[in-house]
Amino acid sequence: MTNDSTRVPDDDSQLVHAYLDGELDPAHAIVVGRKIAASPALAAEFEQTRTLRQALREHLPPRTLPPHFAVADRSCRG
Amino acid sequence: MGVGLSDEENRKQFAGIVVPHLSEAFAVASWLTGNRTDAEDVVQEACLRAFRAIGSFAGVNARAWVLTIVRHTAYSWLAKNRPSEIVAVEDFLGEERLTEQCIGGWSATVTSTPETALLAKLDVRRLEAAIAALPLAFREVLILRDLQGLEYREIAEVTTLPVGTVMSRLARARRRIIGALRTNDA
């Protein structure tokens, strides 16, 4: 795989996700932030992933515990 | 049910450790099994397993402990009822490489598209379908991170995967969803 403007190393690409998730220590976050600023492909992955995360958080209806489950819960407690 | 019925202490522990996480347990089971009815079965079974094992809880992270049991129970349930879902993750990687070659990975041309356009007209059913279509190994990591908000190290604990594998599967899961939505858009 080449490291030109249209292909990015998979490691860098994964680090974009860790950067977005706040999982990098400050030193690594600075490095990855600079890489994103310098690479249109990484910037695209960053923006699209950020939008996806927001959509997942805001648009999906919650899977709520059925009201009757409390009864079953008591039964499984013995 | 014959599971140490009269152990009042176990019941108290169960109430303190497991019950606070039942809603989340149900949400995770729903996403792993794909429907509410099966999720109820899984959570019931997970409750039973948790009750039996309550004495082994180390007292550190009840949420991760409960979700670990739920995940394990869901895997057992799927192995029994839908064994085709349990596929070695390696099987997807070759397929993924081919797909990436076809769509050119994260091409620079993507940048020219407003980033919000991809998801602006998104309807919920398409998003849910894209999640449901993910292989289980990717779906579980996405759910635990993006829907339940677990940190990578917590996901690693629940799935017994190395943190690096959590990171790579999460990236793959998100790319697959974005790819699916983009394809459907065309």
Tab-separated table of C-alpha atoms in Angstrom:
chain	number	residue	atom	x	y	z
A	1	MET	CA	0.000	0.000	0.000
A	2	THR	CA	1.327	3.415	-0.860
A	3	ASN	CA	1.237	6.440	1.374
A	4	ASP	CA	0.042	9.084	-1.041
A	5	SER	CA	-2.813	11.526	-0.707
A	6	THR	CA	-5.495	9.000	-1.535
A	7	ARG	CA	-4.341	6.033	0.548
A	8	VAL	CA	-3.362	6.217	4.166
A	9	PRO	CA	-1.691	3.572	6.311
A	10	ASP	CA	-4.259	1.548	8.189
A	11	ASP	CA	-2.570	2.374	11.508
A	12	ASP	CA	-3.027	6.109	10.953
A	13	SER	CA	-6.585	5.539	9.927
A	14	GLN	CA	-7.309	3.588	13.111
A	15	LEU	CA	-5.655	6.273	15.197
A	16	VAL	CA	-8.132	8.777	13.792
A	17	HIS	CA	-10.870	6.747	15.489
A	18	ALA	CA	-8.953	6.576	18.760
A	19	TYR	CA	-8.374	10.344	18.495
A	20	LEU	CA	-12.088	10.970	18.033
A	21	ASP	CA	-12.896	8.714	20.955
A	22	GLY	CA	-10.502	10.562	23.245
A	23	GLU	CA	-8.455	7.411	23.730
A	24	LEU	CA	-5.018	8.873	22.934
A	25	ASP	CA	-2.669	10.399	25.453
A	26	PRO	CA	-2.023	14.123	24.874
A	27	ALA	CA	1.287	13.630	23.056
A	28	HIS	CA	-0.176	11.147	20.581
A	29	ALA	CA	-3.305	13.233	20.165
A	30	ILE	CA	-1.206	16.182	19.031
A	31	VAL	CA	0.637	14.042	16.489
A	32	VAL	CA	-2.561	12.526	15.105
A	33	GLY	CA	-4.278	15.920	15.036
A	34	ARG	CA	-1.446	17.231	12.857
A	35	LYS	CA	-1.692	14.236	10.544
A	36	ILE	CA	-5.417	14.809	10.120
A	37	ALA	CA	-4.795	18.455	9.306
A	38	ALA	CA	-2.218	17.453	6.698
A	39	SER	CA	-4.090	14.640	4.980
A	40	PRO	CA	-7.356	15.110	3.086
A	41	ALA	CA	-8.039	11.376	3.308
A	42	LEU	CA	-7.605	11.317	7.077
A	43	ALA	CA	-9.654	14.498	7.378
A	44	ALA	CA	-12.439	12.821	5.394
A	45	GLU	CA	-12.374	9.786	7.657
A	46	PHE	CA	-12.375	12.053	10.698
A	47	GLU	CA	-15.400	14.089	9.561
A	48	GLN	CA	-17.450	11.148	8.375
A	49	THR	CA	-16.756	9.139	11.485
A	50	ARG	CA	-17.626	12.088	13.693
A	51	THR	CA	-20.929	12.475	11.861
A	52	LEU	CA	-21.638	8.766	12.125
A	53	ARG	CA	-20.953	8.731	15.866
A	54	GLN	CA	-23.374	11.601	16.319
A	55	ALA	CA	-26.031	9.850	14.222
A	56	LEU	CA	-25.638	6.650	16.231
A	57	ARG	CA	-26.008	8.552	19.478
A	58	GLU	CA	-28.900	10.760	18.468
A	59	HIS	CA	-31.033	8.950	15.921
A	60	LEU	CA	-31.364	5.364	17.029
A	61	PRO	CA	-34.339	4.586	19.231
A	62	PRO	CA	-33.202	3.136	22.555
A	63	ARG	CA	-33.669	-0.571	23.208
A	64	THR	CA	-35.534	-0.271	26.482
A	65	LEU	CA	-36.121	-3.085	28.874
A	66	PRO	CA	-39.701	-4.368	28.515
A	67	PRO	CA	-41.848	-3.399	31.535
A	68	HIS	CA	-42.719	-7.010	32.246
A	69	PHE	CA	-39.066	-7.919	32.538
A	70	ALA	CA	-38.989	-6.728	36.135
A	71	VAL	CA	-41.227	-9.691	37.004
A	72	ALA	CA	-38.921	-12.103	35.247
A	73	ASP	CA	-36.016	-10.440	36.977
A	74	ARG	CA	-37.534	-11.181	40.388
A	75	SER	CA	-38.047	-14.774	39.376
A	76	CYS	CA	-34.440	-15.113	38.335
A	77	ARG	CA	-33.408	-13.699	41.659
A	78	GLY	CA	-35.038	-16.718	43.138
B	1	MET	CA	-35.218	-21.956	40.014
B	2	GLY	CA	-32.760	-24.026	41.950
B	3	VAL	CA	-29.902	-21.618	42.200
B	4	GLY	CA	-29.030	-21.187	45.829
B	5	LEU	CA	-32.539	-19.895	46.412
B	6	SER	CA	-32.326	-19.160	50.058
B	7	ASP	CA	-29.093	-17.230	49.902
B	8	GLU	CA	-30.257	-13.816	50.987
B	9	GLU	CA	-26.770	-12.397	50.699
B	10	ASN	CA	-26.499	-13.484	47.081
B	11	ARG	CA	-29.812	-11.831	46.324
B	12	LYS	CA	-28.674	-8.597	47.894
B	13	GLN	CA	-25.487	-8.717	45.887
B	14	PHE	CA	-27.414	-9.441	42.720
B	15	ALA	CA	-29.670	-6.456	43.393
B	16	GLY	CA	-26.675	-4.210	43.923
B	17	ILE	CA	-24.397	-5.484	41.177
B	18	VAL	CA	-26.591	-6.748	38.324
B	19	VAL	CA	-29.969	-5.014	38.513
B	20	PRO	CA	-28.587	-1.485	37.942
B	21	HIS	CA	-27.226	-2.691	34.584
B	22	LEU	CA	-30.221	-4.657	33.338
B	23	SER	CA	-31.360	-1.950	30.911
B	24	GLU	CA	-27.968	-1.815	29.325
B	25	ALA	CA	-27.777	-5.599	29.312
B	26	PHE	CA	-31.028	-5.698	27.395
B	27	ALA	CA	-29.860	-3.064	24.898
B	28	VAL	CA	-26.656	-4.971	24.177
B	29	ALA	CA	-28.507	-8.285	23.886
B	30	SER	CA	-30.990	-6.674	21.485
B	31	TRP	CA	-28.251	-5.498	19.191
B	32	LEU	CA	-26.378	-8.791	19.336
B	33	THR	CA	-29.399	-11.004	18.686
B	34	GLY	CA	-31.243	-8.561	16.453
B	35	ASN	CA	-34.582	-8.613	18.227
B	36	ARG	CA	-36.256	-8.008	21.550
B	37	THR	CA	-37.719	-11.447	22.132
B	38	ASP	CA	-34.398	-13.198	21.750
B	39	ALA	CA	-32.785	-10.470	23.825
B	40	GLU	CA	-35.167	-11.235	26.681
B	41	ASP	CA	-34.149	-14.894	26.550
B	42	VAL	CA	-30.501	-13.932	26.593
B	43	VAL	CA	-30.884	-11.510	29.506
B	44	GLN	CA	-32.891	-14.056	31.498
B	45	GLU	CA	-30.186	-16.641	31.003
B	46	ALA	CA	-27.497	-14.045	31.753
B	47	CYS	CA	-29.281	-13.161	35.001
B	48	LEU	CA	-29.208	-16.768	36.009
B	49	ARG	CA	-25.522	-17.084	35.182
B	50	ALA	CA	-24.745	-13.843	37.019
B	51	PHE	CA	-26.684	-15.010	40.073
B	52	ARG	CA	-24.764	-18.255	40.146
B	53	ALA	CA	-21.445	-16.476	39.719
B	54	ILE	CA	-22.146	-13.481	41.940
B	55	GLY	CA	-19.579	-14.626	44.473
B	56	SER	CA	-16.850	-14.436	41.842
B	57	PHE	CA	-17.398	-10.740	41.104
B	58	ALA	CA	-14.143	-9.010	41.953
B	59	GLY	CA	-15.834	-5.767	42.937
B	60	VAL	CA	-14.151	-3.501	40.404
B	61	ASN	CA	-16.432	-2.781	37.443
B	62	ALA	CA	-19.926	-4.188	37.807
B	63	ARG	CA	-21.018	-2.846	34.442
B	64	ALA	CA	-18.209	-4.594	32.578
B	65	TRP	CA	-18.773	-7.768	34.577
B	66	VAL	CA	-22.476	-7.847	33.738
B	67	LEU	CA	-21.899	-7.042	30.064
B	68	THR	CA	-19.239	-9.744	29.862
B	69	ILE	CA	-21.802	-12.292	31.032
B	70	VAL	CA	-24.441	-10.931	28.663
B	71	ARG	CA	-22.071	-11.097	25.732
B	72	HIS	CA	-21.009	-14.613	26.597
B	73	THR	CA	-24.621	-15.687	26.969
B	74	ALA	CA	-25.523	-14.071	23.644
B	75	TYR	CA	-22.698	-15.948	21.943
B	76	SER	CA	-23.934	-19.232	23.432
B	77	TRP	CA	-27.459	-18.412	22.309
B	78	LEU	CA	-26.318	-17.548	18.787
B	79	ALA	CA	-24.127	-20.656	18.546
B	80	LYS	CA	-27.179	-22.742	19.366
B	81	ASN	CA	-29.817	-20.879	17.390
B	82	ARG	CA	-27.956	-19.097	14.600
B	83	PRO	CA	-24.541	-20.713	14.228
B	84	SER	CA	-23.956	-18.973	10.904
B	85	GLU	CA	-23.503	-15.699	12.837
B	86	ILE	CA	-20.438	-17.056	14.583
B	87	VAL	CA	-17.851	-16.760	11.871
B	88	ALA	CA	-14.127	-16.354	12.252
B	89	VAL	CA	-13.270	-12.712	11.836
B	90	GLU	CA	-10.453	-13.582	9.430
B	91	ASP	CA	-13.099	-14.564	6.912
B	92	PHE	CA	-14.147	-10.949	6.603
B	93	LEU	CA	-10.727	-9.439	6.205
B	94	GLY	CA	-10.054	-10.808	2.737
B	95	GLU	CA	-13.469	-9.696	1.612
B	96	GLU	CA	-12.798	-6.275	3.102
B	97	ARG	CA	-9.531	-5.848	1.254
B	98	LEU	CA	-11.326	-6.552	-1.993
B	99	THR	CA	-14.003	-4.011	-1.169
B	100	GLU	CA	-11.419	-1.399	-0.281
B	101	GLN	CA	-9.684	-1.942	-3.580
B	102	CYS	CA	-12.982	-1.486	-5.360
B	103	ILE	CA	-13.963	1.744	-3.663
B	104	GLY	CA	-10.409	3.099	-3.369
B	105	GLY	CA	-10.346	3.328	0.393
B	106	TRP	CA	-10.656	6.830	1.808
B	107	SER	CA	-10.084	8.656	-1.418
B	108	ALA	CA	-9.338	12.355	-1.429
B	109	THR	CA	-12.447	12.930	-3.510
B	110	VAL	CA	-14.495	12.128	-0.456
B	111	THR	CA	-13.269	15.370	1.050
B	112	SER	CA	-15.068	17.394	-1.552
B	113	THR	CA	-18.368	15.970	-0.358
B	114	PRO	CA	-19.750	17.897	2.588
B	115	GLU	CA	-19.182	15.552	5.463
B	116	THR	CA	-22.708	15.832	6.674
B	117	ALA	CA	-24.246	14.991	3.290
B	118	LEU	CA	-23.595	11.314	3.812
B	119	LEU	CA	-25.807	11.145	6.851
B	120	ALA	CA	-27.991	14.204	6.459
B	121	LYS	CA	-30.820	12.382	4.756
B	122	LEU	CA	-30.224	9.259	6.664
B	123	ASP	CA	-33.218	7.404	7.859
B	124	VAL	CA	-33.061	5.344	10.969
B	125	ARG	CA	-34.026	2.100	9.298
B	126	ARG	CA	-31.079	2.285	6.911
B	127	LEU	CA	-28.721	2.936	9.775
B	128	GLU	CA	-30.159	0.047	11.765
B	129	ALA	CA	-29.946	-2.236	8.734
B	130	ALA	CA	-26.295	-1.284	8.242
B	131	ILE	CA	-25.551	-2.139	11.871
B	132	ALA	CA	-27.448	-5.416	11.659
B	133	ALA	CA	-25.503	-6.353	8.526
B	134	LEU	CA	-22.165	-6.030	10.339
B	135	PRO	CA	-20.453	-9.283	11.222
B	136	LEU	CA	-20.948	-9.988	14.910
B	137	ALA	CA	-17.265	-9.455	15.721
B	138	PHE	CA	-17.448	-5.878	14.430
B	139	ARG	CA	-21.007	-5.168	15.536
B	140	GLU	CA	-20.364	-5.892	19.187
B	141	VAL	CA	-17.449	-3.475	19.370
B	142	LEU	CA	-19.434	-0.729	17.651
B	143	ILE	CA	-22.388	-1.217	19.988
B	144	LEU	CA	-20.274	-1.199	23.107
B	145	ARG	CA	-18.449	1.964	22.042
B	146	ASP	CA	-20.887	4.079	20.047
B	147	LEU	CA	-24.204	3.127	21.638
B	148	GLN	CA	-23.233	2.186	25.182
B	149	GLY	CA	-20.247	4.513	25.455
B	150	LEU	CA	-17.724	2.087	26.926
B	151	GLU	CA	-14.048	3.016	26.850
B	152	TYR	CA	-11.682	0.876	24.788
B	153	ARG	CA	-10.228	-0.792	27.879
B	154	GLU	CA	-13.725	-1.686	29.086
B	155	ILE	CA	-14.601	-3.148	25.690
B	156	ALA	CA	-11.355	-5.120	25.824
B	157	GLU	CA	-12.413	-6.471	29.211
B	158	VAL	CA	-15.908	-7.428	28.057
B	159	THR	CA	-14.763	-9.044	24.809
B	160	THR	CA	-11.421	-10.397	26.084
B	161	LEU	CA	-9.734	-8.801	23.091
B	162	PRO	CA	-6.524	-6.754	23.151
B	163	VAL	CA	-7.164	-2.989	23.101
B	164	GLY	CA	-5.455	-2.752	19.707
B	165	THR	CA	-7.919	-5.259	18.273
B	166	VAL	CA	-10.810	-3.287	19.752
B	167	MET	CA	-9.498	-0.188	18.006
B	168	SER	CA	-9.051	-1.895	14.648
B	169	ARG	CA	-12.440	-3.628	14.730
B	170	LEU	CA	-14.165	-0.419	15.726
B	171	ALA	CA	-12.557	1.407	12.804
B	172	ARG	CA	-13.593	-1.395	10.446
B	173	ALA	CA	-17.141	-1.444	11.777
B	174	ARG	CA	-17.570	2.293	11.293
B	175	ARG	CA	-16.046	2.177	7.809
B	176	ARG	CA	-18.357	-0.636	6.826
B	177	ILE	CA	-21.407	1.322	7.939
B	178	ILE	CA	-20.302	4.469	6.158
B	179	GLY	CA	-19.510	2.374	3.084
B	180	ALA	CA	-22.929	0.724	3.196
B	181	LEU	CA	-24.714	4.048	3.515
B	182	ARG	CA	-22.689	5.514	0.695
B	183	THR	CA	-23.421	2.529	-1.538
B	184	ASN	CA	-27.126	2.769	-0.818
B	185	ASP	CA	-26.988	6.443	-1.610
B	186	ALA	CA	-25.679	5.862	-5.093
